[in-house]
Coordinates of C-alpha atoms in Angstrom, one line a residue:
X1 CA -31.8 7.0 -8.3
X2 CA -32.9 10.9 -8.0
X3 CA -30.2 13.3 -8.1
X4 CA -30.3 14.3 -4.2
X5 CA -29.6 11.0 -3.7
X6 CA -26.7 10.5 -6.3
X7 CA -25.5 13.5 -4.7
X8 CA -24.3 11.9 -1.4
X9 CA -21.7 10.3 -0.7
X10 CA -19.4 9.2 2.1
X11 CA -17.2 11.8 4.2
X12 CA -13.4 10.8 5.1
X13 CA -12.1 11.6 8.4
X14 CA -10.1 14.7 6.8
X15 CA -14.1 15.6 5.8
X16 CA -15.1 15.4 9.7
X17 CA -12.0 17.3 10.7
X18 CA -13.2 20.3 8.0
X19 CA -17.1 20.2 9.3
X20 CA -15.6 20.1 13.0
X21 CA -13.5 23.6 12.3
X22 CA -16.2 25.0 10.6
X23 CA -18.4 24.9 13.3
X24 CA -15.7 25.4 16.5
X25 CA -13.6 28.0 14.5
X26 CA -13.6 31.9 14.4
X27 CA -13.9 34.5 17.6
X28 CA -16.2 34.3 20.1
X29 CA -17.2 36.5 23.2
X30 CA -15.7 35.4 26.1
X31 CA -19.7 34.1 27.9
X32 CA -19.9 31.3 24.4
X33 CA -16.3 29.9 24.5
X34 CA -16.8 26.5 24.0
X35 CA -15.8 24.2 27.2
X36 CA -15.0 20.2 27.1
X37 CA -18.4 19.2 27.4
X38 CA -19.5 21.7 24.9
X39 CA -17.1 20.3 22.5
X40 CA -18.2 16.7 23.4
X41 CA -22.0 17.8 22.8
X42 CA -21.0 18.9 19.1
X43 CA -19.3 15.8 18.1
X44 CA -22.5 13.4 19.9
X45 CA -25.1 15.2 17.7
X46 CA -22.8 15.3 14.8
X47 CA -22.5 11.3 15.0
X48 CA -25.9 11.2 15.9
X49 CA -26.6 13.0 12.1
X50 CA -24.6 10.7 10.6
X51 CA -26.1 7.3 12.5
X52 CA -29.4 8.5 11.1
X53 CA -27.9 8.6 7.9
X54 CA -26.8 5.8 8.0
X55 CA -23.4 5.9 8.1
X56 CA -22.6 4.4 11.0
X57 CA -18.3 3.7 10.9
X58 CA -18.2 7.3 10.8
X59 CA -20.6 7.7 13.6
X60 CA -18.9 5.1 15.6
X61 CA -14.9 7.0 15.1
X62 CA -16.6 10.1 16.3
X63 CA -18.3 8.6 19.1
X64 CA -15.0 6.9 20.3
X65 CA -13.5 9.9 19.9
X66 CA -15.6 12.2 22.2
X67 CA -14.6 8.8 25.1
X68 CA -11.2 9.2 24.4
X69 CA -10.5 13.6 24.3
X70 CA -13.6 14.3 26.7
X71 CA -14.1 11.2 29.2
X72 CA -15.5 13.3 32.5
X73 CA -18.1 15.0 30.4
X74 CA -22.1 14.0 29.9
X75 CA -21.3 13.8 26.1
X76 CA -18.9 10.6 26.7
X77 CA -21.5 8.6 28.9
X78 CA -24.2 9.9 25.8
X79 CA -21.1 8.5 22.9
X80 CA -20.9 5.3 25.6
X81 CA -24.2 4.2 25.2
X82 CA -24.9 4.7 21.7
X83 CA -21.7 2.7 21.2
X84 CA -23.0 -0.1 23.0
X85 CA -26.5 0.1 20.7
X86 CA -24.6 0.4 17.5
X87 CA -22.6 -2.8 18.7
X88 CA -19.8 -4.0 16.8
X89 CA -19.5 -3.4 13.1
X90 CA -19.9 -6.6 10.9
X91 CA -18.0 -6.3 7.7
X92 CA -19.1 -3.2 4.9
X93 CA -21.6 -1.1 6.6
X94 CA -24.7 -0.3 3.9
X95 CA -24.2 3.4 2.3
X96 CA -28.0 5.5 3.1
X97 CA -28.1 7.6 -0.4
X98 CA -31.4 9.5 1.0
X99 CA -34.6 9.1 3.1
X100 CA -36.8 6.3 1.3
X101 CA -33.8 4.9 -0.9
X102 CA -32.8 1.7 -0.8
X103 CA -29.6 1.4 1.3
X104 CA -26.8 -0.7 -1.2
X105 CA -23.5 -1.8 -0.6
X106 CA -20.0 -0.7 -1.4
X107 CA -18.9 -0.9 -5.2
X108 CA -16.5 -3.8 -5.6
X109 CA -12.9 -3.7 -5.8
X110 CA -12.3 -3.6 -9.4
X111 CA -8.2 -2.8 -8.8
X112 CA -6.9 -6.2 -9.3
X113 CA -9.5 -6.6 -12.7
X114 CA -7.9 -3.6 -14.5
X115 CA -4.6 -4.2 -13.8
X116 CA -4.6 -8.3 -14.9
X117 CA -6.2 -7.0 -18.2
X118 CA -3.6 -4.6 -18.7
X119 CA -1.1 -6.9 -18.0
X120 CA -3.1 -9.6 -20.3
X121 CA -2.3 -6.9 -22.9
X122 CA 0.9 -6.4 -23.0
X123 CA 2.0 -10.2 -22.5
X124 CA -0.2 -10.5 -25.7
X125 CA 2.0 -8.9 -27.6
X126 CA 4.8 -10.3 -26.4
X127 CA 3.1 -13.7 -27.7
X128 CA 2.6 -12.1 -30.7
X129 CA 6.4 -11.0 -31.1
X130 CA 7.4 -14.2 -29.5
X131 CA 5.4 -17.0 -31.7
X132 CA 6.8 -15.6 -35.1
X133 CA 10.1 -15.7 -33.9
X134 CA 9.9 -19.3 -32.6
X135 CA 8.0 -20.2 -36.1
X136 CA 11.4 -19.1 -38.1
X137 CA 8.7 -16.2 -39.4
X138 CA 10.8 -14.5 -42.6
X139 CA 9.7 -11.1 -43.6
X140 CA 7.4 -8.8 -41.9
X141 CA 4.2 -9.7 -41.9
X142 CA 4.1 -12.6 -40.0
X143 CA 5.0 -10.0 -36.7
X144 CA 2.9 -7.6 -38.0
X145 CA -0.4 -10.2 -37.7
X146 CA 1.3 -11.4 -33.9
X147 CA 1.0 -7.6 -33.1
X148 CA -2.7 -7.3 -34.7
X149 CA -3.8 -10.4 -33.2
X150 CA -1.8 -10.8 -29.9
X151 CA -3.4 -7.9 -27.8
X152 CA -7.2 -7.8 -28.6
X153 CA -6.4 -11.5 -27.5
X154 CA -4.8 -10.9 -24.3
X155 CA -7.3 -8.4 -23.5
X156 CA -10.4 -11.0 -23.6
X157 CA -8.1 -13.6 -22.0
X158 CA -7.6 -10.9 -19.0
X159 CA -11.4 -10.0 -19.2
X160 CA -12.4 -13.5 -18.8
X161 CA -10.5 -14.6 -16.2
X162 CA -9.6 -11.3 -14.2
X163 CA -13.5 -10.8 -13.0
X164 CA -12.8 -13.6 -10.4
X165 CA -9.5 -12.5 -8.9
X166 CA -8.8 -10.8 -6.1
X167 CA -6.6 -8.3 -6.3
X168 CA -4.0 -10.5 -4.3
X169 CA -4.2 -13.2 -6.3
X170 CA -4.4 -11.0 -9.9
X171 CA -0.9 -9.5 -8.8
X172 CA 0.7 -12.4 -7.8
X173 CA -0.5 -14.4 -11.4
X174 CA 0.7 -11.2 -13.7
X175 CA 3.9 -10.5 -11.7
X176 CA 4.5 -14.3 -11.7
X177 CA 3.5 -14.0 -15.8
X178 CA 6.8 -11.3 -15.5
X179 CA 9.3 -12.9 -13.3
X180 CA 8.9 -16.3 -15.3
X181 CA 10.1 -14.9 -18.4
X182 CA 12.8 -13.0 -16.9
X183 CA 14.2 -16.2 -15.1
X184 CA 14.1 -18.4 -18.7
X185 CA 15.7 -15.3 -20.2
X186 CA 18.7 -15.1 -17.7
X187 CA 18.6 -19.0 -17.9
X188 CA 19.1 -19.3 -21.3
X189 CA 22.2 -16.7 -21.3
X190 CA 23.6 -18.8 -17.8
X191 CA 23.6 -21.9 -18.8
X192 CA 25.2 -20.4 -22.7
X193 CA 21.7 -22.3 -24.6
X194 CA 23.0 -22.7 -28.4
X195 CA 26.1 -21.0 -28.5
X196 CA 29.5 -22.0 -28.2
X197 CA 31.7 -23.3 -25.3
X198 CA 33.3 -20.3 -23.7
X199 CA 31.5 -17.8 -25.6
X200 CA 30.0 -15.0 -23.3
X201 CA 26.2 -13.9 -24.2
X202 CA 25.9 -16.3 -27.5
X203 CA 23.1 -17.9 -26.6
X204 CA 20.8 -18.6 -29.1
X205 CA 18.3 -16.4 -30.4
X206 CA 16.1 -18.8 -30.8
X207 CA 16.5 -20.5 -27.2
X208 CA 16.5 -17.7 -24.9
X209 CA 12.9 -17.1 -26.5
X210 CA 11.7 -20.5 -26.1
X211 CA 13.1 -20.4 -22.6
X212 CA 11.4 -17.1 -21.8
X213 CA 8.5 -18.1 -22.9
X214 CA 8.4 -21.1 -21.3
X215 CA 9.1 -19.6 -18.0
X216 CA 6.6 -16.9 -18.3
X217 CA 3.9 -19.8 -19.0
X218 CA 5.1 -21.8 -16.4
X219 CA 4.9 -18.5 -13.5
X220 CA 1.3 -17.8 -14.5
X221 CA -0.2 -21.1 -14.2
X222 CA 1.8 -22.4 -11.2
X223 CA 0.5 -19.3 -9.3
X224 CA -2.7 -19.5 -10.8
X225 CA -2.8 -22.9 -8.2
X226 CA -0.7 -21.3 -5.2
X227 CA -2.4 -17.9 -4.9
X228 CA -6.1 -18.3 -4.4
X229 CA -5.7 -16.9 -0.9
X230 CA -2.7 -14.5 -1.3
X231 CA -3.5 -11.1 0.0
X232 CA -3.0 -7.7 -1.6
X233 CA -0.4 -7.2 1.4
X234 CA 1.6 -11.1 0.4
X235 CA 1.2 -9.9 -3.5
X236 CA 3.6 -6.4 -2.7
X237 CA 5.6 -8.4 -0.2
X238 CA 6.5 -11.5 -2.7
X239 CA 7.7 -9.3 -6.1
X240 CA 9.1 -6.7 -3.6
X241 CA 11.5 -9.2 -1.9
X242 CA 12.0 -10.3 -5.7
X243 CA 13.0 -7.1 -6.7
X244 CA 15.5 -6.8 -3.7
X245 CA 16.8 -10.9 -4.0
X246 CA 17.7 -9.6 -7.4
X247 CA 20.0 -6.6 -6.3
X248 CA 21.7 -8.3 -3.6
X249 CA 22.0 -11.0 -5.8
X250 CA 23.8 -8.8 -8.2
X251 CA 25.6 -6.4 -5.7
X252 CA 26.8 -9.7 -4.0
X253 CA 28.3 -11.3 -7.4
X254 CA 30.1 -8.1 -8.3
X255 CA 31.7 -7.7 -4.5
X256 CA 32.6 -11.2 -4.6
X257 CA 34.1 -10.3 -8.0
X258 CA 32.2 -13.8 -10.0
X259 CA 33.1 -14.3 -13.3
X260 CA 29.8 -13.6 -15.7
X261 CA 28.2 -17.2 -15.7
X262 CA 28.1 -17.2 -11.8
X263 CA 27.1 -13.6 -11.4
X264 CA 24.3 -14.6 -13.9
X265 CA 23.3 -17.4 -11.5
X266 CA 23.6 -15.6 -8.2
X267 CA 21.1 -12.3 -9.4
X268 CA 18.6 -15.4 -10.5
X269 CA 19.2 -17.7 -7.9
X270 CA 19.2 -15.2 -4.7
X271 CA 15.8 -13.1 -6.8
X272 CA 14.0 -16.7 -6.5
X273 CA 15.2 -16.9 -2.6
X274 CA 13.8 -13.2 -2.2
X275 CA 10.5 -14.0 -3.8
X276 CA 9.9 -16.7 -1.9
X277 CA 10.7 -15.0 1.5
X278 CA 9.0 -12.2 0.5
X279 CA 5.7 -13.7 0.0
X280 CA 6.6 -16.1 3.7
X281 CA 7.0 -12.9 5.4
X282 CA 3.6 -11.4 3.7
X283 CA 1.7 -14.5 4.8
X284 CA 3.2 -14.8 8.4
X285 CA 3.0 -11.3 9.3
X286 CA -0.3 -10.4 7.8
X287 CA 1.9 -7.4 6.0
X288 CA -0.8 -4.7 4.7
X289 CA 0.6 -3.5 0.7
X290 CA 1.4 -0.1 2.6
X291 CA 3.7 -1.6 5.5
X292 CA 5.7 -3.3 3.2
X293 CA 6.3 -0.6 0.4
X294 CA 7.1 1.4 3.5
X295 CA 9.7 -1.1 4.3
X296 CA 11.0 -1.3 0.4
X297 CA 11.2 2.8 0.9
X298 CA 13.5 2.2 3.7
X299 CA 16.0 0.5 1.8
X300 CA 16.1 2.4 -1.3
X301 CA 16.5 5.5 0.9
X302 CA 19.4 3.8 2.4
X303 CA 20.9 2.1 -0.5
X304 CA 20.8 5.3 -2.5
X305 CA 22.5 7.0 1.0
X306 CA 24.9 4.0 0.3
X307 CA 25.3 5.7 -3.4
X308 CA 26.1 8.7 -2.3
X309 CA 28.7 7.7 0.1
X310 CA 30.7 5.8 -2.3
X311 CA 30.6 9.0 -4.8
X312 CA 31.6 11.3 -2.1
X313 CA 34.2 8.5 -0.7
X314 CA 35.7 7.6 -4.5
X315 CA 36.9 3.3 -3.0
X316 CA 39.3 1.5 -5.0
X317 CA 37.4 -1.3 -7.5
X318 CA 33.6 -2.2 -8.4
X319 CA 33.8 -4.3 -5.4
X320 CA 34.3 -1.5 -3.1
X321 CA 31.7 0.4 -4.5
X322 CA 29.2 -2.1 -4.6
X323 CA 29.7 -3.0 -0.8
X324 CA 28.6 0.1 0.6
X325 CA 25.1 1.1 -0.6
X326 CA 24.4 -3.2 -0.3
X327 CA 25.1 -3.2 3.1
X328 CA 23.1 0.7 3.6
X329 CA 20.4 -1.0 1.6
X330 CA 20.0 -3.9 3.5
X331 CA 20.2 -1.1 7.2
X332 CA 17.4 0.8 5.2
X333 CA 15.2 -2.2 5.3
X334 CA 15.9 -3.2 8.8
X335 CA 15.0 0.4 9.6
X336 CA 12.0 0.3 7.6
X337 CA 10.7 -3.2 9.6
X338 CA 11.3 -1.4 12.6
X339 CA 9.6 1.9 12.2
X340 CA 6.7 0.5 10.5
X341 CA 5.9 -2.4 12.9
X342 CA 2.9 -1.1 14.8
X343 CA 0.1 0.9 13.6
X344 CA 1.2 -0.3 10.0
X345 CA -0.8 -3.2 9.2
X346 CA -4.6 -1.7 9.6
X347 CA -6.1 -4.1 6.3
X348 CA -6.1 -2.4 2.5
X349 CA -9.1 0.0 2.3
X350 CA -9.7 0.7 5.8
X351 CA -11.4 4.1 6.5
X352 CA -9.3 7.2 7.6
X353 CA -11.8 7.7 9.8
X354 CA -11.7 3.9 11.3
X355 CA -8.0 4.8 11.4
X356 CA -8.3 7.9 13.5
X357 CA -10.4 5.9 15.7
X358 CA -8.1 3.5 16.4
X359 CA -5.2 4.7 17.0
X360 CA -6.4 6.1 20.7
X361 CA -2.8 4.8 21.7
X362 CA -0.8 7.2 19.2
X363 CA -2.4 10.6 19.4
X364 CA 0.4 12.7 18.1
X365 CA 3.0 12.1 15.2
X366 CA 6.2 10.8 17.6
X367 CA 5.1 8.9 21.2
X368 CA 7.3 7.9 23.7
X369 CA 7.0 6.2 27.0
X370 CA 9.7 5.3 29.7
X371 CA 10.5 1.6 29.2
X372 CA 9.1 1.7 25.4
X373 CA 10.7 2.2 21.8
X374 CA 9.7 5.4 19.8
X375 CA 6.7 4.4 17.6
X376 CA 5.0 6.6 15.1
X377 CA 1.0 7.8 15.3
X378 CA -1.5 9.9 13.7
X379 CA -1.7 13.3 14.6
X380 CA -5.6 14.1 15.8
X381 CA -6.3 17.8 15.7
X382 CA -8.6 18.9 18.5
X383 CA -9.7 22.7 19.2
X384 CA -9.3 24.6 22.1
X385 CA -9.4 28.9 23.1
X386 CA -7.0 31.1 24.1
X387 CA -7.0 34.8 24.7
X388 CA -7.9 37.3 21.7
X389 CA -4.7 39.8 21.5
X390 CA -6.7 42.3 19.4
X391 CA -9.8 41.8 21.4
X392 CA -9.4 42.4 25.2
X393 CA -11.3 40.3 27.1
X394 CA -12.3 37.8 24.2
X395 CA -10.8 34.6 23.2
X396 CA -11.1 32.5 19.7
X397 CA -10.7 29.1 19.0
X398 CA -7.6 27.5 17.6
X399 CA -6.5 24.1 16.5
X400 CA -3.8 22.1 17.8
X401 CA -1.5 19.3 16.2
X402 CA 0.0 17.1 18.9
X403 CA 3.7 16.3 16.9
X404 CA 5.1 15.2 20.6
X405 CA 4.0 12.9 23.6
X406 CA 6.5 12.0 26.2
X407 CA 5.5 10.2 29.3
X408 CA 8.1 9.5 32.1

């Protein structure tokens, strides 16, 4: 590869946008102020450029775009027909490096591969922490050799096996890895494993390891068998909806005012029934990663709101306290759902460009029509004149945000 050619690469949307001011931008004399179809003309032979270079999604947002801002001008039935020449895109369009270079596909998605053997890593040397301790290790050396041996091993287990994952399917195994040994952990204290009757967090030492251990085990290879299709967007969804079964779990126990053994049981039992609704929900509504830590945003917003309320309101009792940023929590994450259900779900990795493109129905930041809900879209600049106050008789060219759109 020369270096002209290692020297291109792909432009976002945000790219275009800069190009597109650069070139419409600045004053100009009244007879050269540019009019719809002059605008239109620009964009066509700047997506021409880049469908000779060979990047044709680009080409293909800019070319919808001059349809959708510029529809009565010769530039749109120019965009129109190239469109229908380009045809649809199939899957990862071919990146052009230069003129006589072979054209080569995207790099790979190498996410999910560095974060499983980080997460190999550390649950190494756990293992290595863990085994001694099981073992009835005295002194120590025997840790010491865990800790020397149990992360260069969980790194080559990671490397091995992380090159075929997805990274759905390595966040689901390594989160499954975690979760596991936190539920034989809180096990182990719940059920009171080798203590005494009616002793309160006696469990054994050497049980709530075993337990852990056992449940980590047991996460990582049962969703090494249930998650060869889980998507990025299921992975956030399922330990998301974990993470919040946990805290109502929790929050619930404590307003119910449990003794310790059922609030043990509750935070475990209601984190399961979050985990598994969390990863229904991913699966049923095709939720993108961003849509549904969008949603998780929501409620912590709201339950820390919640937080907030009880500090400023001082209510009698844990119980009290606990009530109000549960119940805000659970508002924020309705809100959340809500807000985020259209125009959230575009697939991981899509193109701001593709984005832009697509969104023809959401022009500016808040839309509103009569007989529809509020929904939320991308703001597309677009450049337009108006007079030159220090310059009588001239106008310049100025950009414009849409923020509002009301139609009645």
């Amino acid at each position: 590869m020369n270096s002209r050619g290692a020297g291109r690469v792909r432009l976002s949307g945000l790219t275009i946008v800069a190009l597109l001011a650069a070139v419409l931008s600045g004053p100009r004399p009244a007879a050269a102020q540019p009019t719809a179809a002059d605008s239109a003309a620009v964009l066509v032979a700047m997506a021409g450029d880049f469908e000779e270079r060979g990047e044709l999604d680009v080409a293909r947002a800019l070319y919808e775009e001059v349809i959708r801002r510029y529809p009565d001008t010769p530039g749109a039935e120019m965009a129109g027909a190239r469109l229908e020449r380009l045809g649809a895109p199939e899957g990862p369009t071919p990146v052009r490096l230069a003129q006589g270079d072979v054209p080569r596909d995207p790099p790979p998605d190498q996410r999910g591969d560095t974060e499983f053997r980080v997460w190999s890593t550390l649950y190494g040397l756990w293992l290595g922490v863990a085994v001694p301790m099981l073992a009835d290790a005295e002194g120590s050396e025997s840790y010491g050799a865990g800790l020397l041996l149990g992360g260069p091993t969980g790194y080559l287990a990671g490397r091995v096996f992380s090159r075929s994952l997805s990274v759905g399917r390595a966040r689901t195994i390594s989160w499954a890895g975690t979760w596991g040994t936190w539920q034989g952990l809180g096990w182990a204290h719940t059920l009171n494993l080798g203590g005494e009757p009616g002793c309160e967090f006696c469990a054994g030492e050497k049980e709530v390891v075993a337990t852990a251990l056992a449940g980590g085990l047991a996460g990582i290879v049962t969703a090494g068998f249930l998650s060869r299709d889980v998507t990025e967007g299921t992975a956030a969804a399922t330990y998301l909806g974990s993470l919040w079964g946990t805290w109502f779990g929790l929050a619930g126990a404590i307003v119910l005012d449990l003794d310790d053994e059922a609030m043990w049981a509750s935070t475990l039992l209601v984190g399961n029934a979050g985990l598994i609704g969390g990863a229904l929900a991913g699966s049923r509504f095709d939720l993108s990663s961003r849509r549904a830590h969008l949603i998780s945003l929501g409620g912590l917003i709201g339950g820390f709101g919640g937080v907030g309320v009880a500090l400023i309101t001082k209510p009698d009792g844990n119980g009290a306290a606990f009530a109000i940023p549960l119940a805000t929590s659970l508002a924020g994450l309705g809100f959340g759902a809500l807000l985020t259900r259209d125009g959230e779900d575009a697939s991981d990795g899509e193109s701001s460009a593709g984005r832009a493109a697509s969104d023809s129905a959401s022009p500016a930041l808040l839309n509103w029509s009569d007989g529809a809900r509020l929904a939320v879209g991308l703001p597309m600049p677009f450049p337009t004149t108006v007079p030159d106050p220090e310059r009588h008789g001239q106008r310049h060219t100025v950009w414009n945000v849409p923020l509002l759109r009301l139609r009645f």
